[in-house]
mmCIF file of C-alpha atoms in Angstrom:
data_model
loop_
_atom_site.group_PDB
_atom_site.id
_atom_site.type_symbol
_atom_site.label_atom_id
_atom_site.label_comp_id
_atom_site.label_asym_id
_atom_site.label_seq_id
_atom_site.Cartn_x
_atom_site.Cartn_y
_atom_site.Cartn_z
ATOM 1 C CA MET M 1 9.659 139.201 -71.221
ATOM 2 C CA LYS M 2 7.438 141.071 -68.760
ATOM 3 C CA LYS M 3 4.630 138.570 -69.409
ATOM 4 C CA ILE M 4 6.854 135.488 -69.145
ATOM 5 C CA PHE M 5 8.532 136.373 -65.832
ATOM 6 C CA PRO M 6 5.349 136.140 -63.673
ATOM 7 C CA VAL M 7 4.512 132.754 -65.206
ATOM 8 C CA LEU M 8 8.025 131.408 -64.557
ATOM 9 C CA PHE M 9 7.966 132.785 -61.017
ATOM 10 C CA MET M 10 4.606 131.143 -60.333
ATOM 11 C CA LEU M 11 5.832 127.778 -61.670
ATOM 12 C CA PHE M 12 8.891 128.013 -59.438
ATOM 13 C CA CYS M 13 6.735 128.764 -56.403
ATOM 14 C CA LEU M 14 4.434 125.836 -57.139
ATOM 15 C CA ASN M 15 7.420 123.490 -57.064
ATOM 16 C CA SER M 16 9.355 125.169 -54.280
ATOM 17 C CA PHE M 17 11.354 123.091 -51.857
ATOM 18 C CA ALA M 18 10.798 122.931 -48.134
ATOM 19 C CA GLN M 19 12.990 125.540 -46.573
ATOM 20 C CA THR M 20 13.220 124.363 -42.985
ATOM 21 C CA LYS M 21 12.965 121.266 -40.825
ATOM 22 C CA ALA M 22 9.892 122.831 -39.194
ATOM 23 C CA GLU M 23 8.024 122.705 -42.515
ATOM 24 C CA ILE M 24 8.604 118.951 -42.760
ATOM 25 C CA THR M 25 7.816 118.245 -39.105
ATOM 26 C CA GLY M 26 4.406 116.625 -38.657
ATOM 27 C CA LYS M 27 2.418 113.622 -39.818
ATOM 28 C CA TRP M 28 2.355 112.842 -43.547
ATOM 29 C CA THR M 29 0.341 110.179 -45.356
ATOM 30 C CA ILE M 30 1.438 108.625 -48.640
ATOM 31 C CA VAL M 31 -1.408 109.346 -51.052
ATOM 32 C CA LYS M 32 0.140 108.219 -54.348
ATOM 33 C CA VAL M 33 2.921 105.913 -55.531
ATOM 34 C CA TYR M 34 4.301 107.411 -58.746
ATOM 35 C CA LYS M 35 7.248 105.151 -59.453
ATOM 36 C CA ILE M 36 9.111 102.139 -58.129
ATOM 37 C CA ASP M 37 12.172 100.960 -60.049
ATOM 38 C CA LEU M 38 11.755 97.650 -61.866
ATOM 39 C CA ALA M 39 8.003 97.481 -61.170
ATOM 40 C CA THR M 40 5.651 96.734 -64.036
ATOM 41 C CA PRO M 41 2.613 99.020 -64.458
ATOM 42 C CA GLU M 42 0.425 96.296 -62.929
ATOM 43 C CA GLU M 43 2.743 95.884 -59.915
ATOM 44 C CA LEU M 44 2.869 99.649 -59.456
ATOM 45 C CA GLN M 45 -0.932 99.804 -59.459
ATOM 46 C CA GLN M 46 -1.125 97.031 -56.835
ATOM 47 C CA VAL M 47 1.462 98.712 -54.622
ATOM 48 C CA ASP M 48 -0.301 102.073 -54.987
ATOM 49 C CA GLY M 49 -3.594 100.468 -53.947
ATOM 50 C CA PHE M 50 -1.958 98.892 -50.905
ATOM 51 C CA ILE M 51 0.194 101.830 -49.751
ATOM 52 C CA ALA M 52 -1.819 104.933 -50.682
ATOM 53 C CA ASN M 53 -3.691 106.292 -47.656
ATOM 54 C CA ASN M 54 -2.535 103.337 -45.517
ATOM 55 C CA TRP M 55 1.042 104.400 -44.782
ATOM 56 C CA ALA M 56 2.010 107.405 -42.720
ATOM 57 C CA MET M 57 5.260 109.004 -41.619
ATOM 58 C CA GLU M 58 5.487 111.293 -38.618
ATOM 59 C CA PHE M 59 8.560 113.504 -38.647
ATOM 60 C CA ARG M 60 9.097 114.769 -35.104
ATOM 61 C CA GLU M 61 11.032 117.880 -34.146
ATOM 62 C CA ASP M 62 13.413 115.814 -31.969
ATOM 63 C CA GLY M 63 14.682 113.866 -35.016
ATOM 64 C CA VAL M 64 12.528 110.770 -34.469
ATOM 65 C CA MET M 65 10.499 109.465 -37.398
ATOM 66 C CA VAL M 66 7.676 106.991 -36.875
ATOM 67 C CA ALA M 67 6.584 105.114 -39.986
ATOM 68 C CA SER M 68 3.184 103.468 -39.777
ATOM 69 C CA PRO M 69 2.563 100.988 -42.578
ATOM 70 C CA GLY M 70 -1.022 99.958 -41.866
ATOM 71 C CA ASN M 71 -1.426 99.090 -38.179
ATOM 72 C CA ALA M 72 2.286 98.483 -37.524
ATOM 73 C CA SER M 73 4.910 101.083 -36.680
ATOM 74 C CA GLN M 74 8.655 101.455 -37.069
ATOM 75 C CA VAL M 75 10.783 104.053 -35.314
ATOM 76 C CA THR M 76 13.895 105.524 -36.903
ATOM 77 C CA THR M 77 15.688 108.881 -36.980
ATOM 78 C CA TRP M 78 15.696 111.628 -39.572
ATOM 79 C CA GLU M 79 17.703 114.713 -40.440
ATOM 80 C CA PHE M 80 17.028 117.602 -42.768
ATOM 81 C CA ASP M 81 19.914 119.308 -44.564
ATOM 82 C CA GLU M 82 18.827 122.904 -45.014
ATOM 83 C CA LYS M 83 21.558 123.535 -47.604
ATOM 84 C CA THR M 84 20.612 120.713 -49.978
ATOM 85 C CA LYS M 85 16.937 120.552 -48.926
ATOM 86 C CA LYS M 86 17.190 116.765 -48.556
ATOM 87 C CA MET M 87 16.202 114.418 -45.753
ATOM 88 C CA ILE M 88 18.191 111.447 -44.499
ATOM 89 C CA LEU M 89 16.361 108.596 -42.765
ATOM 90 C CA LYS M 90 18.611 106.399 -40.608
ATOM 91 C CA SER M 91 17.770 102.887 -39.487
ATOM 92 C CA GLN M 92 19.829 99.857 -38.507
ATOM 93 C CA GLY M 93 23.093 101.433 -39.628
ATOM 94 C CA LYS M 94 21.755 102.385 -43.075
ATOM 95 C CA SER M 95 21.041 105.824 -44.445
ATOM 96 C CA LEU M 96 18.145 106.379 -46.808
ATOM 97 C CA PRO M 97 18.419 109.642 -48.769
ATOM 98 C CA VAL M 98 15.098 111.327 -49.487
ATOM 99 C CA GLU M 99 14.968 114.015 -52.141
ATOM 100 C CA ILE M 100 12.089 116.478 -51.999
ATOM 101 C CA LEU M 101 11.031 116.879 -55.624
ATOM 102 C CA SER M 102 8.292 119.412 -54.959
ATOM 103 C CA TYR M 103 6.855 120.989 -51.835
ATOM 104 C CA GLN M 104 3.793 122.976 -50.859
ATOM 105 C CA PRO M 105 2.711 123.534 -47.233
ATOM 106 C CA ASN M 106 0.429 120.476 -47.150
ATOM 107 C CA THR M 107 1.776 118.306 -49.977
ATOM 108 C CA MET M 108 5.142 117.086 -51.140
ATOM 109 C CA ARG M 109 6.535 114.656 -53.666
ATOM 110 C CA ILE M 110 9.582 112.694 -52.571
ATOM 111 C CA ASN M 111 12.088 110.329 -54.133
ATOM 112 C CA MET M 112 13.714 107.680 -51.907
ATOM 113 C CA SER M 113 16.776 105.617 -52.869
ATOM 114 C CA LEU M 114 18.017 102.430 -51.254
ATOM 115 C CA GLU M 115 20.578 99.997 -52.630
ATOM 116 C CA GLY M 116 20.299 101.334 -56.162
ATOM 117 C CA ARG M 117 16.488 101.277 -56.319
ATOM 118 C CA THR M 118 14.283 104.332 -56.148
ATOM 119 C CA ALA M 119 10.646 105.005 -55.371
ATOM 120 C CA GLU M 120 8.651 108.190 -55.807
ATOM 121 C CA PHE M 121 5.704 109.051 -53.557
ATOM 122 C CA GLY M 122 3.148 111.828 -53.190
ATOM 123 C CA MET M 123 2.458 112.788 -49.576
ATOM 124 C CA GLN M 124 -0.148 114.901 -47.827
ATOM 125 C CA LYS M 125 0.212 116.496 -44.412
ATOM 126 C CA LYS M 126 -2.454 115.553 -41.858
#
């Protein structure tokens, strides 16, 4: 048991969740698209090629989030629930829950759900 505990602890730390809003605050770039519901492997590869390293999200301390797909930008608001460790993006009367699947200081993997469809992205802090 003494040998297993450090390994389990290390695995937990590698997949630890963001603890505070301050850890999420900043500019993040989508670097990998892992999953999009109902997408074929070929469609997923095309979307990954289009989105990865071209889309960014800036989470500001004041609750504003600026999404920059390519050269465009979209402004919305965001909240971070420190109890559940989940984000909520709000735009045009809709809420988009964002689950943080894994977090390290400069990388995170998120799962977004909207209208019954989900997408999973890898992000890197800039």
